[in-house]
Short mmCIF file of C-alpha atoms in Angstrom, two decimals:
data_model
loop_
_atom_site.label_atom_id
_atom_site.label_comp_id
_atom_site.label_asym_id
_atom_site.label_seq_id
_atom_site.Cartn_x
_atom_site.Cartn_y
_atom_site.Cartn_z
CA MET A 23 0.00 0.00 0.00
CA VAL A 24 2.87 2.40 0.79
CA VAL A 25 4.44 1.74 -2.60
CA LEU A 26 1.16 2.16 -4.50
CA VAL A 27 0.13 5.36 -2.71
CA VAL A 28 3.49 7.10 -3.16
CA LEU A 29 3.98 6.06 -6.79
CA ARG A 30 0.42 6.95 -7.85
CA THR A 31 0.15 10.29 -6.00
CA LYS A 32 2.38 13.08 -7.31
CA HIS A 33 2.44 15.25 -4.18
CA MET A 34 3.49 12.22 -2.11
CA MET A 35 6.74 11.93 -4.07
CA THR A 36 9.07 13.40 -1.42
CA PRO A 37 12.64 12.37 -0.44
CA THR A 38 11.39 10.80 2.80
CA ASN A 39 8.70 8.82 1.01
CA CYS A 40 11.23 7.62 -1.58
CA TYR A 41 13.25 6.01 1.20
CA LEU A 42 10.07 4.53 2.69
CA VAL A 43 9.18 3.01 -0.70
CA SER A 44 12.65 1.45 -0.89
CA LEU A 45 12.19 0.10 2.65
CA ALA A 46 8.72 -1.25 1.85
CA ILE A 47 9.94 -3.09 -1.27
CA ALA A 48 12.87 -4.55 0.68
CA ASP A 49 10.52 -5.75 3.43
CA LEU A 50 8.24 -7.36 0.83
CA ILE A 51 11.26 -9.22 -0.56
CA VAL A 52 12.14 -10.47 2.94
CA LEU A 53 8.51 -11.48 3.55
CA LEU A 54 8.44 -13.47 0.32
CA ALA A 55 11.90 -15.04 0.66
CA ALA A 56 11.41 -15.94 4.33
CA GLY A 57 7.90 -17.30 3.77
CA LEU A 58 8.61 -19.67 0.88
CA PRO A 59 10.91 -22.03 2.87
CA ASN A 60 8.05 -22.70 5.29
CA ILE A 61 6.43 -24.86 2.64
CA SER A 62 9.56 -27.03 2.62
CA GLU A 63 9.31 -27.32 6.40
CA VAL A 64 5.80 -28.73 6.04
CA VAL A 65 6.79 -31.40 3.53
CA ALA A 66 10.15 -31.99 5.30
CA SER A 67 12.13 -31.57 2.09
CA TRP A 68 13.38 -28.72 -0.09
CA VAL A 69 10.95 -28.38 -3.00
CA TYR A 70 12.46 -25.45 -4.94
CA GLY A 71 15.50 -27.17 -6.37
CA TYR A 72 19.06 -25.89 -6.73
CA VAL A 73 18.14 -22.57 -8.40
CA GLY A 74 15.45 -21.90 -5.80
CA CYS A 75 17.98 -22.48 -3.01
CA LEU A 76 20.34 -19.88 -4.49
CA VAL A 77 17.68 -17.28 -5.32
CA ILE A 78 15.74 -17.50 -2.05
CA THR A 79 18.91 -17.27 0.06
CA TYR A 80 20.11 -14.34 -2.05
CA LEU A 81 16.77 -12.50 -1.70
CA GLN A 82 16.71 -12.98 2.07
CA TYR A 83 20.05 -11.25 2.58
CA LEU A 84 19.32 -8.68 -0.13
CA GLY A 85 16.07 -7.58 1.50
CA ILE A 86 17.52 -7.39 5.02
CA ASN A 87 20.62 -5.45 3.94
CA ILE A 88 18.67 -3.01 1.76
CA SER A 89 16.28 -2.39 4.66
CA ALA A 90 19.21 -1.42 6.88
CA CYS A 91 20.71 0.84 4.17
CA SER A 92 17.35 2.49 3.44
CA ILE A 93 16.81 3.26 7.13
CA THR A 94 20.33 4.70 7.36
CA ALA A 95 19.76 6.95 4.34
CA PHE A 96 16.37 7.95 5.77
CA THR A 97 17.98 8.86 9.12
CA VAL A 98 20.66 11.01 7.47
CA GLU A 99 17.97 12.76 5.43
CA ARG A 100 15.94 13.49 8.60
CA TYR A 101 19.05 14.85 10.33
CA ILE A 102 19.82 17.23 7.47
CA ALA A 103 16.18 18.32 7.19
CA ILE A 104 15.91 19.14 10.92
CA CYS A 105 19.40 20.35 11.83
CA HIS A 106 20.42 21.98 8.53
CA SER A 107 17.11 23.13 7.11
CA ILE A 108 18.64 25.69 4.73
CA LYS A 109 21.01 23.16 3.18
CA ALA A 110 18.19 20.62 3.06
CA GLN A 111 16.42 22.66 0.38
CA PHE A 112 19.32 21.92 -1.98
CA ILE A 113 20.49 18.54 -0.63
CA CYS A 114 17.27 16.72 0.25
CA THR A 115 15.68 16.55 -3.19
CA VAL A 116 13.68 13.79 -4.84
CA SER A 117 16.23 13.35 -7.63
CA ARG A 118 19.10 12.99 -5.14
CA ALA A 119 17.04 10.54 -3.04
CA LYS A 120 16.40 8.41 -6.15
CA LYS A 121 20.13 8.38 -6.98
CA ILE A 122 21.02 7.34 -3.41
CA ILE A 123 18.39 4.59 -3.45
CA GLY A 124 19.66 3.40 -6.84
CA PHE A 125 23.22 3.25 -5.50
CA VAL A 126 22.06 1.39 -2.36
CA TRP A 127 20.25 -1.25 -4.42
CA LEU A 128 23.16 -1.64 -6.86
CA PHE A 129 25.80 -1.91 -4.11
CA THR A 130 23.76 -4.33 -1.99
CA SER A 131 22.79 -6.45 -5.00
CA MET A 132 26.45 -6.85 -5.94
CA TYR A 133 27.51 -7.47 -2.33
CA CYS A 134 24.97 -10.28 -1.87
CA VAL A 135 26.09 -12.10 -5.05
CA MET A 136 28.55 -14.05 -2.88
CA TRP A 137 25.63 -16.09 -1.50
CA PHE A 138 25.23 -17.73 -4.89
CA PHE A 139 28.55 -19.45 -4.15
CA LEU A 140 28.04 -20.15 -0.45
CA VAL A 141 24.91 -22.33 -0.42
CA ASP A 142 24.01 -25.61 -2.04
CA ILE A 143 21.46 -28.42 -1.78
CA THR A 144 22.27 -31.71 -0.11
CA GLU A 145 20.50 -35.04 -0.37
CA VAL A 146 20.07 -37.45 2.53
CA LYS A 147 18.90 -40.96 1.67
CA PHE A 148 16.46 -42.77 3.91
CA ALA A 149 14.76 -46.13 3.61
CA ASP A 150 11.49 -44.49 2.55
CA GLY A 151 12.97 -41.83 0.23
CA ILE A 152 15.38 -38.93 -0.20
CA GLN A 153 15.36 -35.71 1.84
CA VAL A 154 16.66 -32.61 0.07
CA ASN A 155 18.00 -29.67 2.13
CA CYS A 156 19.19 -26.19 1.21
CA GLY A 157 22.16 -25.20 3.35
CA TYR A 158 25.84 -24.44 3.62
CA ARG A 159 28.17 -25.47 0.82
CA VAL A 160 31.24 -25.87 3.07
CA SER A 161 31.93 -26.17 6.81
CA ARG A 162 29.76 -23.84 8.93
CA ASN A 163 32.78 -22.45 10.82
CA LEU A 164 34.08 -20.83 7.63
CA TYR A 165 31.01 -18.58 7.51
CA THR A 166 31.77 -16.84 10.83
CA PRO A 167 33.90 -14.01 9.29
CA ILE A 168 31.22 -13.40 6.65
CA TYR A 169 28.47 -13.14 9.24
CA PHE A 170 30.52 -10.81 11.46
CA PHE A 171 31.38 -8.57 8.50
CA ASP A 172 27.74 -8.53 7.40
CA PHE A 173 26.60 -7.79 10.96
CA THR A 174 29.05 -4.90 11.29
CA ILE A 175 28.35 -3.27 7.92
CA PHE A 176 24.57 -3.59 7.89
CA TYR A 177 23.66 -3.45 11.58
CA VAL A 178 26.32 -2.08 13.96
CA ILE A 179 27.38 0.88 11.79
CA PRO A 180 23.78 1.95 10.91
CA LEU A 181 22.75 1.60 14.58
CA VAL A 182 25.68 3.72 15.84
CA LEU A 183 25.10 6.32 13.12
CA ALA A 184 21.37 6.50 13.91
CA THR A 185 22.08 6.87 17.63
CA VAL A 186 24.53 9.74 17.03
CA LEU A 187 22.26 11.55 14.55
CA TYR A 188 19.14 11.29 16.73
CA GLY A 189 21.23 12.54 19.65
CA LEU A 190 22.26 15.56 17.58
CA ILE A 191 18.64 16.13 16.56
CA ALA A 192 17.58 16.10 20.23
CA ARG A 193 20.41 18.49 21.10
CA ILE A 194 19.40 20.94 18.39
CA LEU A 195 15.73 20.83 19.43
CA PHE A 196 16.52 21.55 23.09
CA MET A 197 19.53 23.83 22.64
CA ASN A 198 17.40 26.96 23.27
CA PRO A 199 14.95 25.89 25.99
CA LEU A 200 11.89 28.04 26.61
CA PRO A 201 11.68 29.90 29.96
CA SER A 202 9.71 28.04 32.57
CA ASN A 203 9.30 30.58 35.40
CA PRO A 204 6.99 33.63 35.38
CA GLN A 205 9.86 36.16 35.79
CA ASP A 206 11.50 35.00 32.58
CA LEU A 207 8.15 35.11 30.85
CA SER A 208 7.60 38.70 32.03
CA ARG A 209 11.01 39.64 30.66
CA MET A 210 10.05 38.16 27.35
CA SER A 211 6.79 40.11 27.47
CA SER A 212 8.68 43.36 28.12
CA LYS A 213 10.56 42.85 24.89
CA HIS A 214 7.22 43.12 23.12
CA TYR A 215 6.51 46.54 24.68
CA GLY A 216 5.10 48.89 22.10
CA LYS A 217 4.13 46.05 19.78
CA PRO A 218 0.52 45.35 18.91
CA TYR A 219 -1.38 42.98 21.16
CA ASN A 220 -1.93 40.61 18.26
CA SER A 221 1.81 40.11 17.78
CA ILE A 222 2.26 39.28 21.48
CA LYS A 223 -0.67 36.87 21.32
CA LEU A 224 0.79 35.28 18.19
CA SER A 225 4.17 34.90 19.91
CA CYS A 226 2.54 33.16 22.89
CA LYS A 227 0.76 30.80 20.54
CA GLY A 228 4.05 30.12 18.81
CA ASN A 229 5.70 29.31 22.16
CA LYS A 230 2.88 26.91 23.05
CA ASN A 231 3.21 25.23 19.67
CA THR A 232 6.98 24.96 20.15
CA VAL A 233 6.55 23.38 23.58
CA SER A 234 4.00 20.94 22.18
CA SER A 235 6.27 20.06 19.25
CA ARG A 236 9.26 19.50 21.52
CA LYS A 237 7.25 17.27 23.83
CA GLN A 238 6.10 15.22 20.86
CA VAL A 239 9.66 14.91 19.53
CA SER A 240 10.93 13.87 22.98
CA ARG A 241 8.33 11.10 23.15
CA ILE A 242 9.27 9.88 19.67
CA LEU A 243 13.01 9.88 20.42
CA TYR A 244 12.45 8.18 23.78
CA LEU A 245 10.17 5.55 22.24
CA CYS A 246 12.67 5.07 19.44
CA ALA A 247 15.57 4.49 21.83
CA PHE A 248 13.50 2.29 24.18
CA THR A 249 12.12 0.10 21.38
CA HIS A 250 15.55 -0.27 19.79
CA LYS A 251 16.92 -1.33 23.18
CA ARG A 252 14.19 -3.89 23.80
CA PHE A 253 13.89 -5.20 20.23
CA PRO A 254 17.12 -4.50 18.30
CA SER A 255 16.14 -4.92 14.67
CA PRO A 256 17.34 -3.38 11.39
CA PHE A 257 13.68 -2.85 10.48
CA MET A 258 13.12 -0.21 13.17
CA VAL A 259 12.30 3.20 11.71
CA CYS A 260 12.30 6.28 13.93
CA THR A 261 10.80 9.41 12.38
CA VAL A 262 10.69 12.95 13.67
#
């Protein structure tokens, strides 16, 4: 639904939504590639053959890694939009977002090609038939460096980057706190001396809106950090 709405509605084509479309497509790939092997679990044998083993394994890692990269790009775009709003007008454009997404898909697609050479099907003979499995081509211990490298590139680095950027966003939002005691408020009011009543009223409304916005952002950032702590997953998206 996200993909259809964004692609079919012109005013929905924004940089943020472009990254969300990329994330949605990647998640659909993971859903498909992770769901198909369940059929093999039911029949207790791999039913997709050698090519299916390669393609499904490839799509699983492709979808997960692209999800992590899309969230990272989305986080950077949010940081620029909030903390460098003037630069964002020139940097955060739809055309640039499409180029970044294209690069992410190309890089990740090439990176995951190695899985075509790391998995294979095996056959185990029993008295009542043959069981086919899709699994590792060589000893499992040899895959440890690959998994650690994959974990670092597509999980640890994006998580650290997101933590730093959301911290900077929170710092920018609360760098100039609003006065909380009546004396400070009266000083602020004295600055408006000689100004029309409407402008003072508008300023007060603006302050209330700012307080409300900051409270909302604090809840989002807190929820984001808390959820990531409880359920660390590359699919977590935190928006401000």
